CSV table of C-alpha atoms in Angstrom, one decimal:
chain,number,residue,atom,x,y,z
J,1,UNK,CA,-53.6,20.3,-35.1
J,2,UNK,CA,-51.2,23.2,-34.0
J,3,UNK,CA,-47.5,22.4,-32.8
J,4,UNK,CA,-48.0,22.5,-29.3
J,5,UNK,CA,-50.7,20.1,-29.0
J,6,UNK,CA,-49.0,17.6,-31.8
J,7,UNK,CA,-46.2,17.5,-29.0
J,8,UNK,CA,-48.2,16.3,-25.7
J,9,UNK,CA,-48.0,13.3,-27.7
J,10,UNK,CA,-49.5,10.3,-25.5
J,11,UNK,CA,-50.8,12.7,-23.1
J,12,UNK,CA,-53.3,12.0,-20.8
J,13,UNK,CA,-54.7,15.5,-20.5
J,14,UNK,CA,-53.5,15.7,-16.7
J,15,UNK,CA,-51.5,18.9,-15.7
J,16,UNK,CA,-48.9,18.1,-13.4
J,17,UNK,CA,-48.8,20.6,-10.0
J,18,UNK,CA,-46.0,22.3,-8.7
J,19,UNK,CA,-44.8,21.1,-5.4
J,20,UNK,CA,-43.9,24.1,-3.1
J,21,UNK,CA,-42.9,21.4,-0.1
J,22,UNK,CA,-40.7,19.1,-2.6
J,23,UNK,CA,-39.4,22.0,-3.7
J,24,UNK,CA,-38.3,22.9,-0.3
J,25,UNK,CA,-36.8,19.5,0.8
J,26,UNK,CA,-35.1,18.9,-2.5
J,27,UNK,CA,-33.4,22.4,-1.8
J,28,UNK,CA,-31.3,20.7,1.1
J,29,UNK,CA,-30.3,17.3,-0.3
J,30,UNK,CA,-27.3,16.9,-2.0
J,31,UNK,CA,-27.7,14.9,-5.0
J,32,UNK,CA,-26.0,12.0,-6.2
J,33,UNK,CA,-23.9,13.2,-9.2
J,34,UNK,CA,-23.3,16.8,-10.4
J,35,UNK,CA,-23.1,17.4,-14.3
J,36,UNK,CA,-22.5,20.9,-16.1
J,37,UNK,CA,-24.7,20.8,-19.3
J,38,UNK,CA,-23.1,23.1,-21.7
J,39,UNK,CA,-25.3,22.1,-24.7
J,40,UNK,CA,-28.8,20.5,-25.3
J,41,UNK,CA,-27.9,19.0,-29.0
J,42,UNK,CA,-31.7,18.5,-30.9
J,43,UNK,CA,-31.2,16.1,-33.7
J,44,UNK,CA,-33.4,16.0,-36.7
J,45,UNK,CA,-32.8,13.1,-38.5
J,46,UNK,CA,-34.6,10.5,-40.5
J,47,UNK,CA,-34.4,6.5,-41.1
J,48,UNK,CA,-35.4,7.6,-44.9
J,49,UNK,CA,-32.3,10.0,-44.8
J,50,UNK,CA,-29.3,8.6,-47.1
J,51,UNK,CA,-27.2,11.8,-45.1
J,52,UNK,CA,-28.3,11.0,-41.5
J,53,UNK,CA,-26.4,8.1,-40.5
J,54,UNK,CA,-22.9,10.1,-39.9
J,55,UNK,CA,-24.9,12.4,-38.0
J,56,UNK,CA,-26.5,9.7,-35.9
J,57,UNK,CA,-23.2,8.3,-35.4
J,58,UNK,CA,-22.1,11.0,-34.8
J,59,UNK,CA,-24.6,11.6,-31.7
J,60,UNK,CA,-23.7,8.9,-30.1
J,61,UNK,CA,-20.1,9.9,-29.8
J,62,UNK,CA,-21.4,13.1,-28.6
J,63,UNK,CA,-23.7,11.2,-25.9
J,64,UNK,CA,-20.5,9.9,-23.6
J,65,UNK,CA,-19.9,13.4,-23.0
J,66,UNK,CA,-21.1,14.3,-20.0
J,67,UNK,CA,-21.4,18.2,-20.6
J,68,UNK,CA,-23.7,17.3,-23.3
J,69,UNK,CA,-27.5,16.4,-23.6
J,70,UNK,CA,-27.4,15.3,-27.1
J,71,UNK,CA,-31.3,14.0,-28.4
J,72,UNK,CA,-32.3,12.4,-31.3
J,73,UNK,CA,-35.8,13.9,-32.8
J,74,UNK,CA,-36.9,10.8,-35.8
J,75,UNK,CA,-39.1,13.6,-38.3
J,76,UNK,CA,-41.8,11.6,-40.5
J,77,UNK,CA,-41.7,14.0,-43.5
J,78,UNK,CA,-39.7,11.4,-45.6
J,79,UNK,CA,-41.8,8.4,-44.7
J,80,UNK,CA,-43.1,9.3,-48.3
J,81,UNK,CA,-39.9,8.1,-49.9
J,82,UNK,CA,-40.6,4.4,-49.2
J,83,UNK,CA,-39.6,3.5,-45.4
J,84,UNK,CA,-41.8,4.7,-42.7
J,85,UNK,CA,-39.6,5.8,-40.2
J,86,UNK,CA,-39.8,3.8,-36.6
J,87,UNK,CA,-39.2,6.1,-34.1
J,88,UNK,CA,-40.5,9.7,-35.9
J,89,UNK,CA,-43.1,11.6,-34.0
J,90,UNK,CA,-45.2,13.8,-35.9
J,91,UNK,CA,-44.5,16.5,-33.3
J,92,UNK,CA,-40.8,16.3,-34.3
J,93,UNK,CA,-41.7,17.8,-37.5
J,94,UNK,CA,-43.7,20.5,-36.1
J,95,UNK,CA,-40.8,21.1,-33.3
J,96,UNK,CA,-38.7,21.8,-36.4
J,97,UNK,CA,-40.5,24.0,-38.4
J,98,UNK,CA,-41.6,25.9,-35.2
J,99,UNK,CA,-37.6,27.0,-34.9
J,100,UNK,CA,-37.4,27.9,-38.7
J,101,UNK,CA,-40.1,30.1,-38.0
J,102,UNK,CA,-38.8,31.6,-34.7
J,103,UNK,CA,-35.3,32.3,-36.6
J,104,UNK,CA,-37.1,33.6,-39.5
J,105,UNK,CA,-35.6,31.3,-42.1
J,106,UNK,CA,-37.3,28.7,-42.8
J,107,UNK,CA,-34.4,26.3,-42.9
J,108,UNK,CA,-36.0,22.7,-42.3
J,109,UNK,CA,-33.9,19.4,-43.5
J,110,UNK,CA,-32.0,16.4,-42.8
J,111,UNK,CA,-29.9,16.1,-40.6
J,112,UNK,CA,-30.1,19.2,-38.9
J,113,UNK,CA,-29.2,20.1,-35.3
J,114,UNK,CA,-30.4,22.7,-33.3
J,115,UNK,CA,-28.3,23.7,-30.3
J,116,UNK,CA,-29.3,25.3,-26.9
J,117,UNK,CA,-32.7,26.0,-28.9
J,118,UNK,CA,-30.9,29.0,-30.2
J,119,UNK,CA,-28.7,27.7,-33.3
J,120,UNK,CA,-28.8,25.7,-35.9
J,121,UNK,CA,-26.3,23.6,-37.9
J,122,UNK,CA,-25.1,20.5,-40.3
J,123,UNK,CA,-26.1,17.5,-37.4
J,124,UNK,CA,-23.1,15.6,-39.4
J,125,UNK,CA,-20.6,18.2,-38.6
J,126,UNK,CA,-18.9,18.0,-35.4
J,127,UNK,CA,-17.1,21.2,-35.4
J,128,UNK,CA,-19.9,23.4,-36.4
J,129,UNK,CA,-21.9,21.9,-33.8
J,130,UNK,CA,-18.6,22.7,-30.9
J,131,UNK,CA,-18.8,26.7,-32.9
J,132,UNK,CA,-22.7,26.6,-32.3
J,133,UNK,CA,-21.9,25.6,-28.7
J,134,UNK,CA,-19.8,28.4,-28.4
J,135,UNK,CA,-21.7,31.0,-29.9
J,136,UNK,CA,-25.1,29.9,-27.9
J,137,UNK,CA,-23.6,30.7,-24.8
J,138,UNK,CA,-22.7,34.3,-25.8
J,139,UNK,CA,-26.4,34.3,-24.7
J,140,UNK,CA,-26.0,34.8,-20.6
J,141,UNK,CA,-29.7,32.8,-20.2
J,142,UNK,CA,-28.6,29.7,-22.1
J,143,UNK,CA,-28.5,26.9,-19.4
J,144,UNK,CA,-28.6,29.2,-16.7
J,145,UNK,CA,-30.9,27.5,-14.6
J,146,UNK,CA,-29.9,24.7,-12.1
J,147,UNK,CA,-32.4,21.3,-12.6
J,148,UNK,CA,-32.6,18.5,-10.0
J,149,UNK,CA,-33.8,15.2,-11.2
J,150,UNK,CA,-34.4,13.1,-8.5
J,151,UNK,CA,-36.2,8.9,-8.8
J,152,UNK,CA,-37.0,7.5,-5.9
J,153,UNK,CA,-40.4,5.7,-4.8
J,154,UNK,CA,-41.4,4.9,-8.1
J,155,UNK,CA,-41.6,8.7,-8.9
J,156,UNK,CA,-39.5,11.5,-11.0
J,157,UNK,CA,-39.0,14.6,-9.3
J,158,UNK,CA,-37.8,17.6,-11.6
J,159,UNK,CA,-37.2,20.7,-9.2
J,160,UNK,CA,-35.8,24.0,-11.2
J,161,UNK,CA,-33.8,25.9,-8.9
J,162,UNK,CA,-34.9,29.9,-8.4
J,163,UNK,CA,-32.2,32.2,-10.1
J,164,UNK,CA,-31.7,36.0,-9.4
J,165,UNK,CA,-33.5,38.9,-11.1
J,166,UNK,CA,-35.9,38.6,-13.5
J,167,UNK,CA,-36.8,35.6,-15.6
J,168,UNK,CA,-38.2,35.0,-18.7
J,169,UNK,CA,-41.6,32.9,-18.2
J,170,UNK,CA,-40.4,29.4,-20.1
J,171,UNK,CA,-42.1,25.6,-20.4
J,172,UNK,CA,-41.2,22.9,-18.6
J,173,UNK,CA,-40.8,19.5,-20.7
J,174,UNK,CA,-40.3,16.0,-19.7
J,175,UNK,CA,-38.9,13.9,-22.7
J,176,UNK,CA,-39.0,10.1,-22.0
J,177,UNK,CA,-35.8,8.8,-23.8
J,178,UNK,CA,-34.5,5.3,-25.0
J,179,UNK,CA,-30.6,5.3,-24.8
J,180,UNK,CA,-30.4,3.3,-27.7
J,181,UNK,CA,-32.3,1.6,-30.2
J,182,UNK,CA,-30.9,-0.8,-33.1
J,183,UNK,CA,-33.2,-0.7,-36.3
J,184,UNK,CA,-33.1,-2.7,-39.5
J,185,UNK,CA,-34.1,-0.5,-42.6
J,186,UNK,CA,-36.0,-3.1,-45.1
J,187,UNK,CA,-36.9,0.0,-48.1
J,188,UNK,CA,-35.6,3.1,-49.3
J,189,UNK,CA,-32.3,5.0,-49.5
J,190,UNK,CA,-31.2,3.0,-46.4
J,191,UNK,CA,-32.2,-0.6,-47.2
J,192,UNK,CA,-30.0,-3.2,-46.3
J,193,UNK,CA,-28.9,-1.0,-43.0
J,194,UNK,CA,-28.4,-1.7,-39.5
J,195,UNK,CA,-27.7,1.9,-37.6
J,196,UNK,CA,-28.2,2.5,-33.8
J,197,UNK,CA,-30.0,6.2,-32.4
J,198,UNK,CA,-29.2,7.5,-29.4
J,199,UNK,CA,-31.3,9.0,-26.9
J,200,UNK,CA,-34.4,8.9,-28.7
J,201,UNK,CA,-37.3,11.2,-27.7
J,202,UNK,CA,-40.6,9.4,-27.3
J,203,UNK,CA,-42.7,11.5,-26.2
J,204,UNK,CA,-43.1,15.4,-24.8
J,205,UNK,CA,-45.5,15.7,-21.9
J,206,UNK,CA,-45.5,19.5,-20.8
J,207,UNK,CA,-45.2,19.7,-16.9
J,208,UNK,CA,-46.1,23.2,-16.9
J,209,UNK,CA,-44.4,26.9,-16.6
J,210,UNK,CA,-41.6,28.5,-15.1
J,211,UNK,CA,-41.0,32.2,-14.0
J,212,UNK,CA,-38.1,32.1,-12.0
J,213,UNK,CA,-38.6,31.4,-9.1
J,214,UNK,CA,-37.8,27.5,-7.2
J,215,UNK,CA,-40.2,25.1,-8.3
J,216,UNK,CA,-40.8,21.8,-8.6
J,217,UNK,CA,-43.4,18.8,-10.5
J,218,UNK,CA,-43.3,14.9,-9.6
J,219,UNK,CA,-44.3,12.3,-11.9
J,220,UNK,CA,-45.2,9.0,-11.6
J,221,UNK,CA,-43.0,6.6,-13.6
J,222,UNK,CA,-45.3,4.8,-14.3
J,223,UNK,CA,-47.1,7.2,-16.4
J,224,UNK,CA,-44.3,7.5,-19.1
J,225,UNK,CA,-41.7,4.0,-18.6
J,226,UNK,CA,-42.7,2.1,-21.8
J,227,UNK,CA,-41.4,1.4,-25.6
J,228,UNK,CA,-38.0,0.9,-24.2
J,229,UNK,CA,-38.2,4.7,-22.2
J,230,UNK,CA,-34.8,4.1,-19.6
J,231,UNK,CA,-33.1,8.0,-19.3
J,232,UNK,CA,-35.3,10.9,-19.0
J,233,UNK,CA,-34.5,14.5,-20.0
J,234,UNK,CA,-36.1,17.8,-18.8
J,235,UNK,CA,-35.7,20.7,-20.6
J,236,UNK,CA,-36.3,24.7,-19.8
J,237,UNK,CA,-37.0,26.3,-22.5
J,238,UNK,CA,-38.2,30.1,-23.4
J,239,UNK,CA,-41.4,31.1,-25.7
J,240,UNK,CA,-44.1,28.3,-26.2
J,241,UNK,CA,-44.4,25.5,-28.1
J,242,UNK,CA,-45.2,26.9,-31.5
J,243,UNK,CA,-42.3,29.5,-31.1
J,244,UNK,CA,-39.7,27.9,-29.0
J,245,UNK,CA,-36.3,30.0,-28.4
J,246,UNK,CA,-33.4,29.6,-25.7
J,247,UNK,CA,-33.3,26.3,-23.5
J,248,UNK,CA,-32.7,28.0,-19.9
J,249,UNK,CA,-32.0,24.6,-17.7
J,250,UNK,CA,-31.7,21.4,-18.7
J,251,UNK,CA,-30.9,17.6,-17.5
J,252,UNK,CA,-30.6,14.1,-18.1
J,253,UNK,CA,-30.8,11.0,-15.5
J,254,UNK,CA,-30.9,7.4,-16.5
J,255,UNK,CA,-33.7,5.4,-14.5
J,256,UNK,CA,-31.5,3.2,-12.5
J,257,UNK,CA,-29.8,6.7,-11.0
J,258,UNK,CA,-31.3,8.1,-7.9
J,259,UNK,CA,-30.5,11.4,-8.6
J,260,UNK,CA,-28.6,14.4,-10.8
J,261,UNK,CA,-28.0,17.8,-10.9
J,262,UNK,CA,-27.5,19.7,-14.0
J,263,UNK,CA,-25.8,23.4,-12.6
J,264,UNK,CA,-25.1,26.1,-14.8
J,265,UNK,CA,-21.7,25.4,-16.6
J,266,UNK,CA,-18.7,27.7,-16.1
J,267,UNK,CA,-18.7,30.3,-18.5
């Protein structure tokens, strides 16, 4: 099974359309809260990790930021080590090599973080991951894009605004997210442990492409609000699945808020 399809994990096959006509009426309304992402933080961590919990911790410090979309990726690659982990998705793993690959080298462990899609770094090292920040957004394309989220009659709508010149084409993912999640380890290097992930990723469902231009995709709630799911994040993101580079637009809206807007931070 190749990386992009181990990611559409739970999928029901269905392509979301683009709405040219929500597009147009979302371009008007003003949303309810405006947010300037400077960083999607990808955590790669593990229940099976002895070195992950700082890091996980340390996410969740990182999530009451509000310039940060900080995500927490559970790999399965360590299940083998005596605790299969909870919350990992097998197209974590896949997600993580595919950036090792795209950078060229071959760097896959525990805890890792990759920032803006673009850099990777110690997830247990807070000021590596504010240097990575920094040095992601020497790339003018990095969170570039403006992204409405927008609930409202039991649907989310995810509108990326049009930008000038031209644009890279990029995928459009929805990542159902559970703001936290206690777990009990019972075996392995973390037996005997109580930790708490943040905004946990479970599941990718691909809403289609972007080229640059305004467009937007709406999604019934129904179709992804289970296992806890209460936040959703949308990311922008160049390349494909199997060879993902620079996230381009990104944002983050908890289910009981009508609406946000992630703009382009000031550079």
């Amino acid at each position: 099974m190749g990386p992009g399809r181990a990611l559409e994990i739970g999928m029901t096959g269905r392509r979301y359309v683009a709405l040219a006509a929500v597009a147009s009426a979302l371009a008007t309304a003003l949303p309810a809260l405006a947010a300037e992402p400077r960083a999607v933080i990808e955590l790669f961590t593990s229940q099976g990790c002895s070195s992950c919990p700082p890091a996980d911790k340390l996410l969740g410090d990182l999530a009451k930021d509000p310039t940060l979309i900080p995500l927490t990726l559970a790999i399965d690659y360590w299940d083998y080590l005596g605790w299969k982990d909870t919350l990992a998705l097998g197209g974590h793993s896949n997600r993580q090599k595919a950036y090792s690959r795209t950078r060229g080298d071959r760097d896959v462990y525990t805890p890792q973080a990759i920032v803006n899609g673009a850099v990777q770094v110690l997830g247990s090292d807070r000021d590596a991951i504010e240097q990575a920040i920094a040095q992601s957004r020497r790339n003018p394309t990095t969170l570039s894009v403006p992204v409405t989220l927008t609930v409202a009659n039991g649907h989310l709508t995810a509108t990326a605004h049009g930008v000038n010149g031209e644009a890279t084409p990029a995928e459009v993912w929805l990542c159902p997210v559970t703001k936290s999640v206690e777990v009990t380890i019972g075996r392995g290097e973390n037996s005997g442990h109580t930790y708490t992930y943040h905004n946990v990723v479970r599941r990718w469902v691909k809403l289609g492409a972007w080229s640059g231009k305004t467009e937007s995709w709406s999604i019934p709630l129904a179709d992804f609000k289970a296992n806890g799911v209460d936040a959703v994040a949308v990311l922008i993101q160049d390349g494909v699945a199997a060879a993902p580079t620079t996230i381009v637009g990104a944002a983050l809206i908890p289910l009981d808020q009508t609406a946000v807007l992630a703009a382009p931070a000031q550079r």
